[in-house]
């Protein structure tokens, strides 16, 4: 060993080794770094180990590389410069590498099977975490994505693993396998793959096939919503995130053609044990309920995983039930509708992505008009009672609540629990969330809400238990729903995950999600695939006479002489009120109070024709439903700036965009015409964007 050490210090031998090192392939690890593998630092050792695994994945044996290097060195220098290793030393190195550094799990076999298509083989209990969007079809076996089980023979599912949320994982599940030999299982799998793959792809699948293996087909996905959102600058990164460094591996190229990228497992969704236990308990109660359908209320502070839990729970329930009801009480981060709505939906299909990828038509919806209910709690409670009255108790109900659980928000949550009378309350907590008391039945009974009294005070005043509903301080005509405090079961969930949102960027992050929901709704105006996108300014709007609809600004008091300025170029809710507005000959028709009425959809007031006295409304609501619309509500939900500033095909001055904005107009700013003084609330007041154009 001493002689060999002196040989390495010679100049000619050193240059010979360098020439041999440059001549070898890049993925092959030479003998000298392997010899010094355990004397290097941890980071260098990890890089060398990664190169070994990459060489093995590419089908190259490092022993063959050593022989190539030895041959090159023999041709260019003395043979004694690099002594060849003995055959007995190779197994010792393999054993030492396996014992000190456990071998990483290999990448599941991936094979391109056509343009925009890839075949994925998942061994049992293995997962594939990815980012991007794709269409998943289970050809053989059984896999689970975001709690929803996809089995062979079921239709394909669109999966959105986007940048704004945690990456999704395709997990292979155990499935029932009859008493068959491996040959019979291969024959059965080959018959199922015959209608989807060609002969070469089927042979490759059978070569890598193992018992309890799931075969998944990944296809490139392009929808109208994706095309419309990515057509605006700055939004293309949401669905597809490019790799920071170019990759030339066959697996990477196959996945790239589909539109996805493999991610590390730690970037995927990680559920805690308490979360899994809560899901199992709620799903078991929903599937085994005999005397009625359970009502599950999910509560907790901001950014603790309530929405993720709701999506996962919906998917889990849809594995066993045909449908699930969902009551949305969070105004800022709605799940199935544009922001500012309280809605009741009947969900029949899984939700495999963030909210802006699965907007649905609700069973009943009211446009509240603001992302928060602060300073107007009574109207918020009334709207929830109105929407909740449509629940028929034919399927389990999931209730999503706001993340405001301190001070008045906690008292408001107490009122909601008494009003909705849930059977299960799932309460979330985490290290970074604010301290919140456990909402046990005893605690809910002993504390006063904003509009309800505690059970102890009701008993002291001589009321019977059945008269708790009369203790609600609402008007007599608003007591359609009997409230019975039958108690609930509290399920505590602790979440511990990588937290990216801070109090500084939370407002910006939530604003981006709200704008994406609005863009997703506007994508319904586009023609179906594969037709090209049409700019919004080139679409023909509906003409609505002034005397056909009533107007109301919900978030601020605006002078009647300036109300049309507030309606122009605004996001409007298309609603239906019970009053008849056809008796007025001229317009506009203004409402003195905000009505609680059904909202059928939304639109953009593109312009106002003062000569013909017409509103120009652009909306995806079908004409048969527009016939019943007789009210337009304008709230604090604004049109995304990119819709007004970045439309394709606009030349010259952009309509509705101007710097000549008069803040002295009533309703033009938050300081003039507000319902409450600025000192009464701590949240940042709404400021109307500087977009408007004078009406003709």
XYZ file of C-alpha atoms in Angstrom:
696
model
C 0.000 0.000 0.000
C 2.913 2.341 0.706
C 4.337 1.747 -2.770
C 1.051 2.422 -4.402
C 0.734 5.633 -2.423
C 4.097 6.825 -3.694
C 3.096 5.929 -7.245
C 0.086 8.276 -7.059
C 2.371 11.183 -6.154
C 4.404 10.908 -9.317
C 3.687 13.501 -11.955
C 3.397 11.193 -14.955
C 1.073 8.806 -13.144
C -1.040 11.694 -11.862
C -1.488 13.062 -15.375
C -2.282 9.574 -16.623
C -5.008 9.231 -14.008
C -6.465 12.624 -14.974
C -6.553 11.657 -18.659
C -8.275 8.408 -17.777
C -10.760 10.238 -15.574
C -11.682 12.625 -18.389
C -12.089 9.740 -20.805
C -14.581 7.775 -18.707
C -18.371 8.356 -18.931
C -19.800 10.978 -16.600
C -22.162 8.649 -14.785
C -19.479 6.089 -13.881
C -17.698 6.443 -10.587
C -13.984 5.674 -10.797
C -12.115 3.423 -8.406
C -10.257 6.127 -6.521
C -13.347 8.037 -5.289
C -14.905 4.694 -4.352
C -11.857 3.853 -2.289
C -12.109 7.202 -0.497
C -15.894 7.040 -0.142
C -15.860 6.627 3.642
C -13.190 9.296 4.231
C -15.189 12.051 2.544
C -17.657 14.399 4.162
C -21.329 13.505 4.281
C -22.357 15.841 1.434
C -19.599 14.551 -0.870
C -20.479 10.985 0.020
C -24.101 11.649 -0.893
C -23.113 13.035 -4.298
C -20.964 10.002 -5.043
C -23.720 7.641 -3.951
C -26.198 9.468 -6.179
C -23.900 9.009 -9.153
C -23.702 5.304 -8.442
C -27.494 5.026 -8.335
C -27.864 7.096 -11.506
C -25.438 4.847 -13.290
C -27.347 1.795 -12.120
C -30.691 3.319 -13.195
C -29.239 4.050 -16.633
C -28.267 0.405 -17.001
C -24.496 0.901 -16.577
C -22.478 -1.262 -14.225
C -19.763 0.544 -12.273
C -17.532 -2.524 -12.538
C -17.657 -2.231 -16.308
C -16.657 1.413 -15.951
C -13.631 0.413 -13.897
C -12.521 -1.973 -16.603
C -12.945 0.781 -19.215
C -10.879 3.176 -17.148
C -8.215 0.537 -16.630
C -7.984 -0.083 -20.370
C -7.627 3.623 -21.115
C -4.994 3.993 -18.436
C -3.103 1.012 -19.802
C -3.014 2.557 -23.235
C -1.815 5.975 -22.058
C 0.419 5.299 -19.053
C 2.259 2.757 -16.958
C 0.231 -0.223 -15.937
C 1.377 0.105 -12.337
C -0.185 3.559 -11.895
C -3.677 2.158 -11.327
C -3.557 -1.372 -9.921
C -6.603 -3.428 -10.828
C -8.743 -4.478 -7.876
C -9.013 -8.090 -6.938
C -12.340 -9.833 -7.605
C -12.753 -10.567 -3.894
C -12.821 -6.873 -2.994
C -15.955 -6.078 -5.038
C -18.483 -8.006 -2.883
C -16.934 -6.500 0.230
C -17.527 -3.013 -1.151
C -21.118 -3.834 -2.044
C -21.785 -5.207 1.422
C -20.188 -2.200 3.075
C -22.194 0.241 0.941
C -25.466 -1.545 1.705
C -24.774 -1.713 5.434
C -23.609 1.856 5.980
C -25.902 3.610 3.480
C -29.294 1.925 2.914
C -30.116 1.747 -0.754
C -32.799 4.179 -1.895
C -35.986 2.784 -3.342
C -35.753 2.665 -7.126
C -37.922 4.880 -9.264
C -41.086 3.016 -10.302
C -40.713 1.818 -13.891
C -41.945 4.462 -16.338
C -42.250 3.959 -20.080
C -43.507 6.315 -22.815
C -46.340 4.704 -24.742
C -47.055 7.446 -27.247
C -47.133 11.224 -27.525
C -48.281 12.638 -24.200
C -48.746 9.196 -22.617
C -46.679 7.227 -20.129
C -47.080 3.906 -18.377
C -46.334 3.664 -14.651
C -45.852 0.406 -12.731
C -46.328 0.751 -8.993
C -45.411 -2.120 -6.663
C -47.707 -2.574 -3.709
C -47.457 0.041 -0.928
C -45.273 2.312 -3.040
C -46.142 5.856 -4.038
C -45.359 8.236 -6.856
C -45.291 11.910 -5.832
C -45.438 14.406 -8.685
C -46.175 18.002 -9.597
C -48.202 19.062 -12.613
C -51.512 17.955 -14.067
C -52.415 14.713 -15.797
C -55.216 12.250 -16.436
C -54.881 8.983 -14.540
C -56.382 5.657 -15.593
C -55.827 2.497 -13.560
C -55.416 -0.298 -16.099
C -54.728 -3.054 -13.583
C -54.834 -3.163 -9.806
C -55.924 -0.387 -7.472
C -54.413 2.994 -6.562
C -55.422 5.855 -4.295
C -55.027 9.584 -4.924
C -55.914 12.145 -2.251
C -58.102 9.618 -0.436
C -60.042 8.521 -3.542
C -59.598 4.945 -4.714
C -59.260 4.329 -8.458
C -59.709 0.714 -9.504
C -59.373 -1.026 -12.838
C -62.356 -0.458 -15.089
C -63.254 2.912 -13.560
C -63.208 6.079 -15.718
C -60.103 8.254 -15.854
C -59.657 11.007 -13.283
C -58.125 14.445 -13.791
C -55.518 15.169 -11.110
C -54.133 18.630 -10.370
C -50.935 18.649 -8.310
C -50.247 22.368 -8.544
C -47.684 24.761 -7.144
C -50.055 26.550 -4.738
C -50.765 23.411 -2.701
C -48.995 20.265 -1.553
C -48.028 17.742 -4.212
C -50.262 14.716 -4.658
C -49.160 11.095 -4.550
C -50.407 8.040 -6.432
C -50.273 5.176 -3.928
C -50.602 1.520 -4.891
C -53.043 -0.371 -2.679
C -53.540 -3.982 -1.695
C -56.320 -5.563 -3.710
C -58.026 -8.905 -3.416
C -56.175 -11.522 -5.430
C -57.831 -14.913 -5.956
C -55.934 -18.168 -5.794
C -54.138 -17.836 -9.100
C -50.624 -18.488 -10.207
C -48.333 -15.758 -11.430
C -48.768 -16.993 -14.984
C -52.554 -16.678 -14.744
C -52.251 -13.195 -13.260
C -50.005 -12.127 -16.123
C -52.459 -13.525 -18.643
C -55.303 -11.613 -17.013
C -53.292 -8.370 -16.941
C -52.248 -8.834 -20.576
C -55.879 -9.109 -21.630
C -56.782 -5.915 -19.777
C -53.893 -4.009 -21.353
C -54.690 -5.185 -24.874
C -57.186 -2.397 -25.568
C -54.854 0.351 -24.294
C -51.284 -0.616 -25.291
C -49.491 -2.081 -28.256
C -47.568 -5.348 -28.252
C -44.168 -3.901 -27.283
C -45.615 -1.967 -24.379
C -47.499 -5.035 -23.134
C -44.331 -7.090 -23.274
C -42.462 -4.457 -21.280
C -45.264 -4.394 -18.712
C -45.224 -8.150 -18.308
C -41.439 -8.164 -18.002
C -41.612 -5.783 -15.020
C -44.840 -7.217 -13.630
C -45.005 -8.555 -10.097
C -47.925 -9.828 -7.983
C -50.068 -7.076 -6.410
C -48.583 -4.581 -8.861
C -50.746 -1.727 -10.170
C -50.411 -0.492 -13.745
C -51.364 3.162 -14.271
C -51.692 5.102 -17.524
C -50.725 8.794 -17.324
C -51.997 11.079 -20.082
C -51.405 14.694 -20.971
C -54.254 16.894 -19.715
C -55.427 20.160 -21.193
C -58.773 21.662 -20.226
C -60.430 24.959 -21.016
C -59.868 26.153 -17.461
C -56.157 25.380 -17.617
C -55.727 27.055 -20.996
C -57.634 30.144 -19.906
C -55.755 30.637 -16.638
C -52.336 30.017 -18.177
C -53.071 32.504 -20.975
C -52.521 35.363 -18.517
C -48.966 36.391 -17.623
C -47.699 35.096 -14.308
C -50.219 32.246 -14.015
C -48.526 29.581 -16.168
C -46.287 28.391 -13.319
C -49.294 27.270 -11.265
C -49.966 24.105 -13.244
C -46.528 23.240 -14.647
C -43.299 23.924 -12.793
C -40.156 23.343 -14.820
C -37.246 21.434 -13.378
C -34.461 23.675 -12.065
C -31.854 21.631 -13.945
C -32.326 19.876 -17.298
C -32.695 16.106 -17.043
C -32.009 13.570 -19.791
C -33.135 10.394 -18.052
C -35.705 8.342 -19.983
C -38.079 8.427 -17.017
C -37.881 12.209 -16.814
C -38.464 12.643 -20.539
C -41.477 10.320 -20.419
C -43.020 12.232 -17.526
C -42.227 15.561 -19.134
C -44.181 14.601 -22.243
C -47.182 14.013 -19.973
C -46.719 17.386 -18.250
C -45.641 16.268 -14.784
C -42.410 16.001 -12.811
C -41.446 13.534 -10.105
C -41.021 15.103 -6.673
C -39.563 13.959 -3.403
C -41.873 12.195 -1.021
C -41.506 14.915 1.609
C -43.109 17.427 -0.779
C -46.269 15.353 -0.912
C -49.238 15.587 1.391
C -48.364 14.227 4.832
C -51.247 13.411 7.188
C -50.674 13.057 10.908
C -51.895 10.087 12.913
C -54.605 12.181 14.562
C -55.836 13.268 11.121
C -56.018 9.686 9.864
C -57.772 8.622 13.056
C -60.341 11.414 12.684
C -60.950 10.473 9.045
C -61.480 6.836 9.949
C -63.897 7.695 12.735
C -65.963 10.126 10.658
C -66.107 7.832 7.626
C -67.157 4.920 9.825
C -69.901 7.021 11.423
C -71.141 8.191 8.011
C -71.293 4.713 6.508
C -72.814 3.002 9.539
C -75.305 5.684 10.546
C -78.785 4.196 10.867
C -80.947 6.868 12.482
C -79.874 9.691 10.185
C -76.971 11.241 8.351
C -74.174 12.773 10.444
C -73.415 16.476 10.294
C -69.666 17.135 10.532
C -68.530 20.664 11.390
C -64.831 21.378 10.785
C -63.314 24.328 12.655
C -59.916 25.757 13.565
C -57.700 28.759 12.977
C -56.248 29.794 9.639
C -53.911 27.554 7.669
C -54.161 24.428 9.818
C -55.465 22.108 7.083
C -59.260 22.398 7.311
C -59.804 22.615 3.547
C -57.378 19.771 2.861
C -59.163 17.649 5.452
C -62.529 18.418 3.848
C -61.341 17.379 0.386
C -59.778 14.195 1.708
C -62.930 13.417 3.685
C -65.146 13.970 0.640
C -63.016 11.590 -1.420
C -63.031 8.988 1.342
C -66.815 9.161 1.666
C -67.305 8.905 -2.100
C -65.512 5.549 -2.007
C -68.541 4.144 -0.177
C -71.403 6.631 -0.706
C -72.934 7.992 -3.908
C -72.945 11.637 -2.771
C -71.943 14.021 0.022
C -73.490 17.376 0.955
C -71.211 20.340 1.622
C -72.128 23.615 3.360
C -69.672 26.435 2.711
C -69.536 29.042 5.495
C -66.053 30.431 4.731
C -66.464 33.574 2.655
C -62.806 34.187 1.820
C -61.645 30.720 0.734
C -64.608 28.994 -0.856
C -64.251 25.475 -2.210
C -66.723 25.112 -5.078
C -67.855 28.675 -5.884
C -66.286 32.087 -6.476
C -65.360 33.944 -3.265
C -67.899 35.801 -1.154
C -70.587 33.090 -1.288
C -72.377 30.861 1.193
C -73.550 27.754 -0.611
C -74.885 24.229 -0.244
C -73.738 21.601 -2.726
C -74.341 17.947 -3.441
C -70.942 16.508 -4.385
C -70.955 13.338 -6.477
C -67.451 13.387 -8.009
C -64.055 13.400 -6.251
C -62.088 16.598 -5.746
C -58.506 15.955 -6.860
C -57.040 19.428 -6.822
C -57.307 22.941 -5.359
C -60.619 24.827 -5.362
C -60.098 26.669 -8.657
C -59.915 23.343 -10.504
C -63.323 21.958 -9.496
C -65.932 24.731 -9.373
C -69.453 23.261 -9.254
C -72.999 24.521 -9.593
C -74.453 24.696 -6.062
C -77.830 23.475 -4.978
C -78.454 26.772 -3.179
C -76.183 29.829 -3.043
C -76.324 33.362 -1.639
C -73.885 36.082 -2.665
C -72.713 37.768 0.534
C -70.401 40.095 -1.374
C -67.406 40.280 0.989
C -64.544 37.935 1.926
C -65.243 38.524 5.621
C -68.346 38.882 7.784
C -66.866 41.320 10.300
C -69.156 44.197 11.321
C -72.205 42.435 9.861
C -72.683 39.247 11.855
C -76.481 39.241 11.851
C -76.694 39.160 8.081
C -74.106 36.362 8.024
C -76.155 34.244 10.447
C -79.350 34.925 8.500
C -77.743 33.843 5.235
C -76.462 30.596 6.752
C -79.931 29.830 8.131
C -81.446 30.498 4.704
C -78.985 28.213 2.887
C -79.069 25.498 5.549
C -82.849 25.253 5.185
C -82.312 23.500 1.831
C -80.479 20.567 3.460
C -82.753 17.503 3.291
C -80.662 15.133 5.463
C -80.378 12.473 2.789
C -76.570 12.247 2.865
C -73.763 13.261 5.261
C -73.137 16.981 5.548
C -69.697 18.593 5.864
C -69.678 22.176 7.179
C -66.638 24.334 6.486
C -66.152 27.322 8.807
C -63.957 30.413 8.850
C -60.469 30.560 10.302
C -61.374 33.479 12.569
C -61.690 31.789 15.959
C -60.615 34.529 18.367
C -62.691 37.101 20.247
C -65.989 37.616 18.415
C -65.120 34.911 15.886
C -65.167 32.270 18.618
C -68.536 33.493 19.902
C -69.891 33.417 16.365
C -68.670 29.827 16.022
C -70.536 28.933 19.210
C -73.717 30.327 17.647
C -73.148 28.257 14.505
C -72.730 25.065 16.528
C -76.011 25.735 18.333
C -77.774 26.712 15.143
C -76.592 23.843 12.915
C -76.529 21.208 15.709
C -73.706 19.032 14.295
C -73.228 15.450 15.399
C -69.412 15.679 15.104
C -67.127 18.675 15.600
C -63.619 18.228 14.167
C -61.364 20.832 15.806
C -57.900 21.521 14.337
C -54.898 22.824 16.222
C -51.179 23.250 15.547
C -48.096 24.844 17.039
C -48.342 28.004 14.945
C -52.098 28.528 15.413
C -53.678 30.634 18.099
C -54.745 28.962 21.311
C -58.366 27.861 21.063
C -60.385 26.175 23.824
C -61.701 22.685 23.270
C -65.249 22.959 21.968
C -66.648 20.162 24.074
C -70.430 19.918 24.536
C -69.991 21.147 28.098
C -68.006 24.185 26.992
C -70.537 25.064 24.280
C -73.375 24.791 26.792
C -71.698 26.995 29.405
C -70.587 29.941 27.250
C -72.625 32.729 25.702
C -72.415 33.332 21.978
C -72.987 36.560 20.127
C -76.727 35.965 19.818
C -77.401 32.921 21.997
C -77.299 32.345 25.738
C -75.656 29.485 27.590
C -77.660 26.512 28.826
C -76.946 27.447 32.462
C -78.445 30.902 32.083
C -81.436 29.475 30.263
C -82.118 27.083 33.132
C -81.745 29.834 35.725
C -84.309 31.900 33.874
C -86.827 29.064 33.962
C -86.810 28.037 30.310
C -87.285 24.412 29.361
C -84.652 22.683 27.244
C -86.955 22.443 24.252
C -87.313 26.245 24.284
C -83.662 26.927 23.479
C -84.612 27.762 19.922
C -86.776 30.623 21.211
C -83.749 32.093 22.982
C -82.115 33.021 19.690
C -82.305 36.774 19.381
C -83.681 36.819 15.867
C -86.938 38.096 14.504
C -89.986 35.851 14.799
C -90.317 35.398 11.067
C -86.735 34.052 10.888
C -87.364 30.994 13.084
C -88.057 28.485 10.337
C -85.392 26.034 11.542
C -85.919 24.430 14.946
C -82.674 24.329 16.909
C -82.189 21.421 19.306
C -79.021 21.232 21.371
C -78.544 17.486 21.395
C -74.784 17.599 21.962
C -71.965 16.560 19.680
C -68.832 14.444 19.683
C -65.585 16.407 19.679
C -62.699 15.054 17.578
C -59.403 16.856 18.139
C -56.873 16.890 15.299
C -53.289 18.059 15.591
C -51.474 19.021 12.386
C -47.743 19.361 12.007
C -46.606 20.143 8.487
C -44.198 22.394 6.613
C -45.755 25.834 6.830
C -44.998 28.185 3.944
C -47.540 30.939 4.624
C -46.602 33.638 7.104
C -48.776 36.445 8.464
C -47.042 38.802 6.053
C -47.809 36.929 2.853
C -51.094 35.292 3.936
C -53.211 38.154 2.602
C -51.435 38.098 -0.765
C -51.672 34.308 -0.966
C -55.413 34.325 -0.234
C -55.946 37.104 -2.765
C -54.224 35.055 -5.461
C -56.423 32.046 -4.694
C -59.555 34.215 -4.898
C -58.478 35.618 -8.261
C -57.801 32.119 -9.562
C -61.337 31.096 -8.581
C -62.748 34.067 -10.497
C -60.630 33.209 -13.544
C -61.791 29.604 -13.324
C -65.400 30.753 -13.340
C -64.789 33.046 -16.335
C -63.264 30.133 -18.230
C -66.808 28.786 -18.641
C -67.278 31.525 -21.254
C -64.741 29.851 -23.532
C -65.672 27.316 -26.221
C -64.967 23.667 -25.397
C -61.690 22.019 -26.307
C -59.990 21.835 -28.762
C -61.231 25.191 -30.039
C -58.857 28.112 -29.428
C -59.445 30.651 -26.681
C -61.531 33.732 -27.373
C -60.653 37.059 -25.680
C -63.352 38.279 -23.329
C -63.618 41.632 -25.075
C -64.642 39.879 -28.317
C -67.572 37.996 -26.747
C -71.093 39.325 -27.235
C -72.703 40.360 -23.933
C -76.362 40.239 -22.937
C -78.394 43.467 -23.061
C -80.438 43.970 -19.909
C -82.867 46.930 -19.645
C -82.670 49.196 -16.626
C -86.242 48.395 -15.580
C -85.696 44.607 -15.696
C -83.339 44.293 -12.722
C -82.805 45.996 -9.380
C -79.401 47.163 -8.128
C -77.731 46.972 -4.738
C -74.173 47.686 -3.547
C -73.660 45.291 -0.638
C -70.331 46.384 0.861
C -70.675 50.170 0.952
C -73.213 52.976 0.869
C -73.097 54.770 -2.468
C -75.030 57.854 -3.458
C -77.812 57.120 -5.973
C -76.298 59.579 -8.440
C -73.056 57.604 -8.528
C -74.263 54.033 -8.222
C -73.909 53.329 -11.952
C -70.226 54.232 -11.734
C -69.844 51.523 -9.101
C -71.696 48.951 -11.222
C -69.763 49.644 -14.412
C -66.828 47.238 -15.018
C -67.647 45.296 -11.833
C -68.157 41.700 -10.763
C -71.913 41.291 -10.255
C -74.025 38.545 -8.740
C -77.046 37.512 -10.791
C -79.782 36.982 -8.223
C -83.495 36.290 -8.014
C -85.654 38.160 -5.500
C -89.310 37.608 -4.758
C -90.352 41.202 -5.380
C -91.619 42.143 -8.816
C -89.580 44.930 -10.402
C -91.385 45.074 -13.736
C -93.729 47.857 -12.645
C -91.119 50.574 -13.084
C -90.977 52.266 -16.453
C -87.578 53.876 -16.073
C -84.456 52.894 -14.214
C -82.224 52.179 -12.600
C -84.138 50.478 -9.791
C -82.286 50.750 -6.478
C -82.845 48.607 -3.382
C -82.726 50.174 0.065
C -81.506 46.976 1.797
C -79.467 43.966 0.773
C -81.873 41.087 0.151
C -81.267 37.467 1.154
C -81.987 35.724 -2.119
C -80.781 32.957 -4.383
C -77.766 33.678 -6.570
C -77.822 31.892 -9.922
C -74.362 32.896 -11.097
C -72.013 35.757 -11.779
C -71.010 38.040 -14.581
C -69.136 41.166 -15.600
C -70.900 44.424 -16.344
C -68.935 45.293 -19.472
C -70.618 48.634 -20.000
C -73.712 50.765 -19.514
C -75.571 52.391 -22.410
C -77.181 55.520 -20.985
C -79.014 56.387 -24.203
C -80.738 53.027 -24.603
C -80.735 52.467 -20.843
C -79.151 49.023 -21.026
C -76.659 47.021 -18.968
C -74.180 44.930 -20.959
C -73.616 41.742 -18.948
C -71.114 39.026 -19.831
C -71.936 35.765 -18.039
C -71.770 31.971 -18.561
C -75.197 31.449 -16.961
C -77.496 29.743 -19.517
C -80.303 31.862 -21.024
C -83.096 29.744 -19.509
C -81.866 30.670 -16.018
C -81.204 34.303 -16.907
C -84.922 34.779 -17.506
C -85.524 34.580 -13.769
C -82.740 37.025 -12.789
C -84.177 40.327 -11.553
C -81.464 41.621 -9.211
C -77.791 42.578 -9.581
C -75.642 42.623 -6.443
C -72.230 44.306 -6.451
C -69.846 43.457 -3.625
C -66.226 43.832 -2.643
C -65.095 40.938 -4.868
C -63.200 42.590 -7.697
C -62.329 41.426 -11.186
C -58.667 40.329 -11.374
C -56.488 43.071 -12.782
C -55.103 40.753 -15.451
C -58.573 40.476 -17.019
C -58.680 44.243 -17.566
C -55.019 44.860 -18.394
C -53.682 41.731 -20.119
C -56.289 40.622 -22.628
C -55.000 39.476 -25.977
C -55.876 41.476 -29.070
C -56.395 44.855 -27.394
C -54.688 47.707 -29.254
C -54.312 51.271 -28.081
C -55.817 52.437 -24.805
C -57.029 49.614 -22.607
C -60.717 50.055 -21.711
C -61.636 50.754 -18.062
C -58.012 51.399 -17.112
C -57.239 54.993 -16.189
C -55.249 57.092 -13.743
C -57.894 59.798 -13.708
C -59.782 58.475 -10.715
C -61.813 60.676 -8.399
C -61.619 59.403 -4.807
C -64.068 62.077 -3.660
C -67.009 60.276 -5.232
C -69.220 58.556 -2.622
C -68.295 54.901 -2.678
C -65.006 55.450 -4.521
C -62.890 54.793 -1.438
C -63.196 53.147 1.917
C -63.240 56.433 3.834
C -66.376 57.828 2.215
C -69.694 56.047 2.376
C -68.581 53.215 4.636
C -71.153 51.686 6.934
C -68.908 51.627 9.997
C -66.193 54.061 11.091
C -62.668 53.038 10.293
C -61.757 52.604 13.965
C -64.428 49.937 14.436
C -62.533 47.228 12.595
C -58.914 46.177 12.420
C -58.900 44.496 9.034
C -57.621 46.369 6.021
C -60.609 48.056 4.385
C -61.600 47.382 0.845
C -60.271 49.754 -1.786
C -61.920 49.786 -5.155
C -59.404 49.360 -7.995
C -58.688 52.349 -10.161
C -60.579 50.967 -13.128
C -63.608 52.620 -14.615
C -64.703 54.388 -17.757
C -67.342 57.062 -17.992
C -70.667 55.799 -19.214
C -71.964 56.872 -22.556
